[in-house]
Coordinates of N, CA, C and O in Angstrom, one line a residue:
M106 N 19.2 14.1 -8.5 CA 18.0 13.2 -8.4 C 16.9 14.1 -8.3 O 16.9 15.1 -7.6
N107 N 15.8 13.8 -8.9 CA 14.6 14.5 -8.9 C 13.9 14.5 -7.6 O 14.2 13.5 -6.7
K108 N 13.0 15.2 -7.3 CA 12.3 15.3 -6.0 C 11.5 13.9 -5.9 O 11.1 13.3 -7.0
A109 N 11.3 13.4 -4.7 CA 10.7 12.2 -4.5 C 9.2 12.3 -4.8 O 8.6 13.3 -4.5
L110 N 8.7 11.3 -5.4 CA 7.3 11.2 -5.7 C 6.5 10.9 -4.5 O 6.9 9.9 -3.7
S111 N 5.6 11.6 -4.1 CA 4.8 11.4 -2.8 C 3.7 10.3 -3.1 O 2.9 10.5 -4.1
V112 N 3.7 9.3 -2.4 CA 2.7 8.1 -2.5 C 2.0 7.8 -1.2 O 2.7 7.8 -0.2
A113 N 0.8 7.6 -1.2 CA 0.1 7.0 0.0 C -0.3 5.6 -0.2 O -0.7 5.2 -1.3
A114 N 0.0 4.8 0.8 CA -0.4 3.4 0.8 C -1.2 3.1 1.9 O -1.1 3.7 3.0
G115 N -2.0 2.1 1.8 CA -3.0 1.7 3.0 C -2.7 0.3 3.6 O -2.5 -0.6 2.9
A116 N -2.6 0.4 4.9 CA -2.6 -0.8 5.7 C -4.1 -1.2 6.0 O -4.7 -0.8 7.0
V117 N -4.7 -1.7 4.9 CA -6.0 -2.1 5.1 C -6.2 -3.4 5.8 O -5.6 -4.4 5.4
E118 N -6.8 -3.4 7.0 CA -6.9 -4.6 7.8 C -8.3 -5.1 7.9 O -9.3 -4.4 8.0
R119 N -8.4 -6.4 8.0 CA -9.7 -7.1 8.3 C -9.3 -8.4 9.0 O -8.5 -9.2 8.6
D120 N -10.0 -8.6 10.2 CA -9.7 -9.9 10.9 C -8.3 -10.1 11.2 O -7.8 -11.3 11.0
G121 N -7.5 -9.0 11.4 CA -6.0 -9.2 11.7 C -5.2 -9.5 10.5 O -4.0 -9.9 10.6
K122 N -5.7 -9.4 9.3 CA -5.0 -9.7 8.1 C -5.0 -8.4 7.2 O -5.8 -7.6 7.4
L123 N -3.8 -8.3 6.5 CA -3.6 -7.1 5.7 C -3.9 -7.4 4.2 O -3.7 -8.5 3.8
L124 N -4.4 -6.5 3.6 CA -4.7 -6.6 2.1 C -3.4 -6.2 1.4 O -2.9 -5.1 1.5
L125 N -3.0 -7.2 0.5 CA -1.8 -6.9 -0.4 C -2.2 -7.1 -1.8 O -3.1 -8.0 -2.1
C126 N -1.6 -6.4 -2.7 CA -1.9 -6.5 -4.1 C -0.7 -6.7 -5.0 O 0.3 -6.2 -4.6
R127 N -0.9 -7.4 -6.0 CA 0.3 -7.8 -6.9 C 0.2 -6.8 -8.1 O -0.8 -6.7 -8.8
R128 N 1.4 -6.2 -8.3 CA 1.5 -5.2 -9.4 C 1.4 -5.9 -10.9 O 1.9 -6.9 -11.0
P129 N 0.8 -5.2 -11.8 CA 0.7 -5.7 -13.2 C 2.1 -5.9 -13.8 O 3.0 -5.2 -13.5
M130 N 2.4 -6.9 -14.6 CA 3.7 -7.2 -15.1 C 4.2 -6.1 -15.9 O 5.5 -5.9 -16.0
H131 N 3.4 -5.4 -16.6 CA 3.9 -4.3 -17.6 C 4.4 -3.0 -16.8 O 4.8 -2.1 -17.4
K132 N 4.1 -3.0 -15.5 CA 4.5 -1.8 -14.7 C 5.9 -2.1 -14.1 O 6.3 -3.2 -13.9
A133 N 6.6 -1.0 -13.6 CA 7.8 -1.1 -12.9 C 7.4 -1.9 -11.6 O 6.4 -1.9 -11.0
R134 N 8.4 -2.8 -11.3 CA 8.3 -3.7 -10.2 C 7.1 -4.7 -10.4 O 6.4 -5.1 -9.6
G135 N 6.8 -4.9 -11.7 CA 5.8 -5.9 -12.1 C 5.8 -7.2 -11.5 O 7.0 -7.8 -11.3
G136 N 4.7 -7.9 -10.9 CA 4.7 -9.1 -10.3 C 5.0 -9.0 -8.8 O 4.8 -10.1 -8.2
Q137 N 5.5 -7.9 -8.3 CA 5.8 -7.8 -6.9 C 4.5 -7.3 -6.1 O 3.6 -6.7 -6.7
W138 N 4.5 -7.5 -4.8 CA 3.3 -7.2 -4.0 C 3.5 -5.9 -3.3 O 4.7 -5.5 -3.1
E139 N 2.4 -5.3 -3.1 CA 2.6 -4.0 -2.4 C 1.2 -3.7 -1.6 O 0.3 -4.4 -1.8
F140 N 1.4 -2.7 -0.7 CA 0.3 -2.2 -0.1 C -0.5 -1.4 -1.2 O 0.1 -0.7 -1.9
P141 N -1.9 -1.5 -1.2 CA -2.6 -0.7 -2.2 C -2.4 0.8 -1.9 O -2.4 1.2 -0.9
G142 N -2.4 1.5 -3.0 CA -2.3 3.0 -2.9 C -1.9 3.6 -4.2 O -2.0 3.1 -5.2
G143 N -1.4 4.9 -4.1 CA -0.9 5.5 -5.3 C -0.5 7.0 -5.0 O -0.4 7.4 -3.9
K144 N -0.3 7.7 -6.1 CA 0.3 8.9 -6.0 C -0.5 10.0 -5.4 O -1.7 10.0 -5.7
I145 N 0.1 10.8 -4.6 CA -0.7 12.0 -4.0 C -0.7 13.1 -4.9 O 0.4 13.6 -5.4
E146 N -1.9 13.5 -5.4 CA -2.0 14.6 -6.3 C -1.9 15.9 -5.6 O -2.1 16.0 -4.5
A147 N -1.6 17.1 -6.4 CA -1.4 18.4 -5.9 C -2.7 18.8 -5.2 O -3.8 18.5 -5.7
G148 N -2.6 19.3 -3.9 CA -3.7 19.7 -3.2 C -4.3 18.7 -2.3 O -5.3 18.9 -1.7
E149 N -3.9 17.3 -2.5 CA -4.5 16.3 -1.7 C -3.8 15.9 -0.5 O -2.5 16.1 -0.5
S150 N -4.4 15.6 0.6 CA -3.8 15.1 1.8 C -3.4 13.6 1.4 O -4.1 13.0 0.6
P151 N -2.6 12.9 2.2 CA -2.4 11.5 2.1 C -3.6 10.7 2.1 O -3.8 9.8 1.4
Q152 N -4.5 11.1 3.1 CA -5.7 10.4 3.4 C -6.6 10.5 2.1 O -7.2 9.6 1.7
Q153 N -6.8 11.8 1.5 CA -7.7 11.9 0.4 C -7.1 11.1 -0.8 O -7.8 10.5 -1.5
A154 N -5.8 11.1 -1.0 CA -5.2 10.4 -2.1 C -5.5 8.9 -1.9 O -5.8 8.3 -2.9
L155 N -5.3 8.3 -0.8 CA -5.5 7.0 -0.5 C -6.9 6.6 -0.7 O -7.3 5.5 -1.4
E156 N -7.9 7.4 -0.2 CA -9.3 7.1 -0.5 C -9.7 7.1 -2.0 O -10.4 6.2 -2.5
R157 N -9.2 8.1 -2.8 CA -9.3 8.2 -4.1 C -8.8 6.9 -4.9 O -9.4 6.3 -5.7
E158 N -7.4 6.7 -4.6 CA -6.7 5.6 -5.2 C -7.4 4.2 -5.1 O -7.5 3.5 -6.0
L159 N -7.9 3.9 -3.9 CA -8.6 2.6 -3.6 C -9.9 2.5 -4.2 O -10.4 1.5 -4.7
R160 N -10.6 3.7 -4.3 CA -11.8 3.7 -5.1 C -11.5 3.4 -6.6 O -12.2 2.5 -7.2
E161 N -10.5 4.1 -7.2 CA -10.2 3.8 -8.5 C -9.6 2.4 -8.8 O -9.9 1.7 -9.8
E162 N -8.7 2.0 -8.0 CA -7.9 0.6 -8.3 C -8.6 -0.6 -7.7 O -8.5 -1.8 -8.2
L163 N -9.5 -0.5 -6.7 CA -10.0 -1.6 -6.1 C -11.6 -1.6 -6.0 O -12.2 -2.6 -5.6
G164 N -12.1 -0.4 -6.3 CA -13.5 -0.4 -6.4 C -14.2 -0.3 -4.9 O -15.2 -0.8 -4.7
I165 N -13.4 0.1 -3.9 CA -13.8 0.1 -2.6 C -13.9 1.6 -1.9 O -13.1 2.4 -2.4
E166 N -14.7 1.7 -1.0 CA -14.7 3.0 -0.3 C -14.0 2.7 1.1 O -14.3 1.7 1.7
I167 N -13.0 3.6 1.4 CA -12.3 3.3 2.6 C -12.2 4.5 3.5 O -12.5 5.6 3.0
R168 N -12.0 4.5 4.6 CA -11.7 5.6 5.6 C -10.2 5.5 6.0 O -9.9 4.5 6.7
A169 N -9.4 6.5 5.5 CA -8.0 6.5 5.8 C -7.8 7.1 7.2 O -8.5 8.1 7.5
G170 N -7.0 6.5 7.9 CA -6.7 7.1 9.3 C -5.3 7.6 9.4 O -4.7 8.3 8.4
K171 N -4.6 7.5 10.6 CA -3.4 8.1 10.9 C -2.2 7.4 10.1 O -2.3 6.3 9.7
A172 N -1.1 8.1 9.9 CA 0.1 7.5 9.3 C 0.7 6.5 10.3 O 0.9 6.9 11.4
L173 N 1.0 5.5 9.7 CA 1.7 4.4 10.6 C 3.2 4.4 10.5 O 4.0 4.1 11.4
A174 N 3.6 4.8 9.3 CA 5.1 4.8 8.9 C 5.2 5.7 7.7 O 4.4 5.8 7.0
E175 N 6.5 6.2 7.5 CA 6.8 7.0 6.3 C 8.3 6.8 6.0 O 9.1 6.9 6.9
I176 N 8.6 6.5 4.7 CA 10.0 6.3 4.4 C 10.1 7.0 2.9 O 9.2 7.3 2.2
T177 N 11.3 7.2 2.6 CA 11.8 7.6 1.3 C 12.6 6.4 0.8 O 13.6 6.0 1.5
H178 N 12.3 6.0 -0.4 CA 13.0 4.9 -1.0 C 13.4 5.2 -2.4 O 12.7 5.7 -3.2
V179 N 14.7 4.9 -2.7 CA 15.2 5.3 -4.0 C 15.4 4.0 -4.8 O 16.0 3.0 -4.4
Y180 N 14.6 3.9 -5.9 CA 14.6 2.7 -6.8 C 15.5 3.3 -8.0 O 15.8 4.5 -8.1
P181 N 16.0 2.3 -8.9 CA 16.8 2.8 -9.9 C 16.1 3.8 -10.8 O 16.8 4.7 -11.4
D182 N 14.8 3.7 -11.0 CA 14.1 4.6 -11.9 C 13.3 5.7 -11.3 O 12.9 6.7 -11.9
I183 N 13.1 5.6 -10.0 CA 12.4 6.7 -9.2 C 12.6 6.7 -7.8 O 13.0 5.7 -7.2
S184 N 12.4 7.9 -7.2 CA 12.5 7.9 -5.7 C 11.2 8.3 -5.2 O 10.4 9.1 -5.7
I185 N 10.7 7.5 -4.3 CA 9.3 7.8 -3.6 C 9.4 8.0 -2.2 O 10.2 7.4 -1.5
R186 N 8.5 8.9 -1.8 CA 8.2 9.2 -0.3 C 6.9 8.5 -0.1 O 5.9 9.0 -0.6
L187 N 7.0 7.4 0.7 CA 5.9 6.5 0.8 C 5.2 6.7 2.2 O 5.9 6.4 3.2
T188 N 3.9 7.0 2.4 CA 3.3 7.2 3.7 C 2.4 6.0 3.8 O 1.5 5.9 2.9
L189 N 2.5 5.2 4.9 CA 1.6 4.1 5.1 C 0.5 4.6 6.1 O 0.9 4.9 7.2
L190 N -0.7 4.5 5.7 CA -1.8 5.0 6.5 C -2.7 3.7 7.0 O -2.9 2.8 6.2
S191 N -3.2 3.9 8.2 CA -4.3 2.8 8.6 C -5.4 3.1 7.8 O -5.7 4.2 7.3
A192 N -6.1 2.0 7.4 CA -7.4 2.2 6.6 C -8.4 1.0 6.8 O -8.0 0.0 7.2
R193 N -9.5 1.3 6.7 CA -10.7 0.4 6.9 C -11.6 0.5 5.7 O -12.0 1.6 5.4
I194 N -12.2 -0.6 5.2 CA -13.2 -0.6 4.2 C -14.4 -0.2 4.8 O -15.0 -0.9 5.8
I195 N -15.2 0.7 4.2 CA -16.5 1.1 4.7 C -17.6 0.7 3.8 O -18.8 0.7 4.2
A196 N -17.2 0.4 2.5 CA -18.1 -0.1 1.5 C -17.5 -0.8 0.3 O -16.4 -0.4 -0.1
G197 N -18.1 -2.0 0.0 CA -17.6 -2.8 -1.1 C -16.7 -3.8 -0.8 O -16.2 -3.9 0.3
E198 N -16.2 -4.6 -1.8 CA -15.3 -5.6 -1.6 C -14.2 -5.4 -2.7 O -14.5 -5.0 -3.8
P199 N -12.9 -5.6 -2.4 CA -11.9 -5.3 -3.2 C -12.0 -6.0 -4.6 O -12.3 -7.3 -4.6
Q200 N -11.8 -5.3 -5.6 CA -12.0 -5.9 -7.0 C -10.5 -5.7 -7.8 O -9.9 -4.7 -7.5
L201 N -10.2 -6.5 -8.7 CA -9.0 -6.6 -9.5 C -9.2 -5.6 -10.6 O -9.4 -6.0 -11.8
L202 N -9.2 -4.3 -10.4 CA -9.4 -3.4 -11.5 C -8.0 -2.9 -12.1 O -7.9 -2.4 -13.2
E203 N -7.0 -3.1 -11.4 CA -5.7 -2.6 -11.8 C -4.6 -3.7 -11.5 O -3.7 -3.9 -12.2
H204 N -4.7 -4.4 -10.4 CA -3.8 -5.4 -10.0 C -4.1 -6.7 -10.6 O -5.2 -6.9 -11.0
T205 N -3.1 -7.8 -10.6 CA -3.3 -9.1 -11.1 C -3.8 -10.0 -10.0 O -4.5 -11.0 -10.3
Q206 N -3.5 -9.8 -8.7 CA -4.0 -10.6 -7.6 C -4.1 -9.7 -6.4 O -3.5 -8.6 -6.3
L207 N -4.9 -10.1 -5.5 CA -4.9 -9.6 -4.2 C -5.1 -10.7 -3.2 O -5.6 -11.8 -3.4
R208 N -4.6 -10.4 -1.9 CA -4.6 -11.5 -0.9 C -4.7 -10.8 0.5 O -4.2 -9.7 0.8
W209 N -5.5 -11.5 1.4 CA -5.6 -11.1 2.8 C -4.5 -11.9 3.5 O -4.6 -13.2 3.4
V210 N -3.5 -11.3 4.0 CA -2.5 -12.1 4.8 C -2.2 -11.6 6.1 O -2.3 -10.4 6.4
S211 N -1.6 -12.5 6.9 CA -1.2 -12.0 8.3 C 0.2 -11.3 8.0 O 0.8 -11.5 7.0
P212 N 0.5 -10.4 8.9 CA 1.9 -9.7 8.7 C 3.0 -10.7 8.5 O 4.0 -10.5 7.8
G213 N 3.0 -11.9 9.2 CA 3.9 -12.8 9.1 C 4.0 -13.4 7.6 O 5.0 -13.7 7.0
E214 N 2.9 -13.7 7.1 CA 2.7 -14.3 5.9 C 3.1 -13.3 4.7 O 3.6 -13.7 3.7
A215 N 2.9 -12.0 5.0 CA 3.3 -11.0 4.1 C 4.7 -10.9 3.9 O 5.2 -10.7 2.7
G216 N 5.5 -11.2 4.9 CA 6.9 -11.2 4.8 C 7.5 -12.3 3.8 O 8.6 -12.1 3.4
A217 N 6.6 -13.4 3.6 CA 7.2 -14.4 2.7 C 6.8 -14.1 1.2 O 7.3 -14.7 0.4
L218 N 6.1 -13.1 0.9 CA 5.8 -12.6 -0.4 C 6.9 -11.9 -1.0 O 7.7 -11.2 -0.3
D219 N 6.9 -11.7 -2.4 CA 8.0 -11.0 -3.1 C 7.4 -9.6 -3.1 O 6.7 -9.1 -4.0
L220 N 7.7 -8.8 -1.9 CA 7.3 -7.4 -1.8 C 8.2 -6.4 -2.5 O 9.4 -6.7 -2.6
C221 N 7.6 -5.4 -3.0 CA 8.4 -4.3 -3.5 C 9.3 -3.9 -2.4 O 8.8 -3.9 -1.2
P222 N 10.6 -3.5 -2.5 CA 11.4 -3.2 -1.5 C 11.0 -2.1 -0.4 O 11.1 -2.2 0.8
A223 N 10.3 -1.1 -1.0 CA 9.8 0.0 -0.1 C 8.7 -0.6 0.9 O 8.6 -0.2 2.0
D224 N 7.8 -1.4 0.3 CA 6.7 -2.0 1.0 C 7.2 -3.0 2.0 O 6.7 -3.0 3.2
R225 N 8.3 -3.7 1.8 CA 9.0 -4.6 2.7 C 9.4 -3.7 3.9 O 9.3 -4.1 5.1
T226 N 10.0 -2.6 3.6 CA 10.6 -1.7 4.7 C 9.4 -1.3 5.6 O 9.5 -1.3 6.8
L227 N 8.3 -0.9 5.0 CA 7.1 -0.4 5.7 C 6.6 -1.6 6.6 O 6.3 -1.4 7.8
L228 N 6.5 -2.8 6.0 CA 5.9 -3.9 6.7 C 6.9 -4.2 7.9 O 6.3 -4.4 9.1
N229 N 8.2 -4.1 7.8 CA 9.0 -4.4 8.9 C 8.9 -3.4 10.0 O 8.9 -3.7 11.3
Q230 N 8.7 -2.1 9.6 CA 8.5 -1.0 10.6 C 7.2 -1.3 11.5 O 7.2 -1.1 12.6
I231 N 6.0 -1.6 10.7 CA 4.9 -1.8 11.6 C 4.9 -3.0 12.3 O 4.3 -3.1 13.4
M232 N 5.6 -4.0 11.9 CA 5.7 -5.3 12.7 C 6.6 -5.1 13.9 O 6.2 -5.5 15.0
E233 N 7.7 -4.2 13.8 CA 8.5 -3.9 15.0 C 7.6 -3.0 16.0 O 7.7 -3.5 17.2
E234 N 6.8 -2.2 15.5 CA 6.1 -1.4 16.4 C 4.9 -2.3 17.2 O 4.7 -2.0 18.3
R235 N 4.4 -3.3 16.5 CA 3.5 -4.1 17.1 C 4.1 -4.9 18.2 O 3.4 -5.3 19.2
H236 N 5.3 -5.2 18.1 CA 6.1 -6.0 19.1 C 6.5 -5.2 20.3 O 6.8 -5.7 21.3
D237 N 6.5 -3.8 20.0 CA 6.9 -2.9 21.3 C 5.7 -2.7 22.2 O 6.0 -2.3 23.3
V238 N 4.6 -3.2 21.9 CA 3.4 -3.0 22.7 C 3.4 -3.9 24.0 O 3.8 -5.0 23.9

């Protein structure tokens, strides 16, 4: 198995709701929902990668915060190391530059969506931690 691809994803929160995006049909896991984000390029921190990806994919400026969860997930076509970071929008409104839909959902509503398996694992982890408080 090749080395896992490092990916940064954002738990972008507003009024207690999370921003989720639907993947384009022509991409792997097309039509499934995910936390917004993308590949960490050489020399980037996860925070820098997330800030760049959300600028490119959603047209927003965010401030990426601490890592909330990190997992390695093996799909049939790729292995990814996914880091979920806290994030808040500092400028702009999300636009559909890359995805087919976006939604602000409560964590409970997110669980009812057809999430990418890695994103479902991350969602379950952050929901468990919220219940620990």
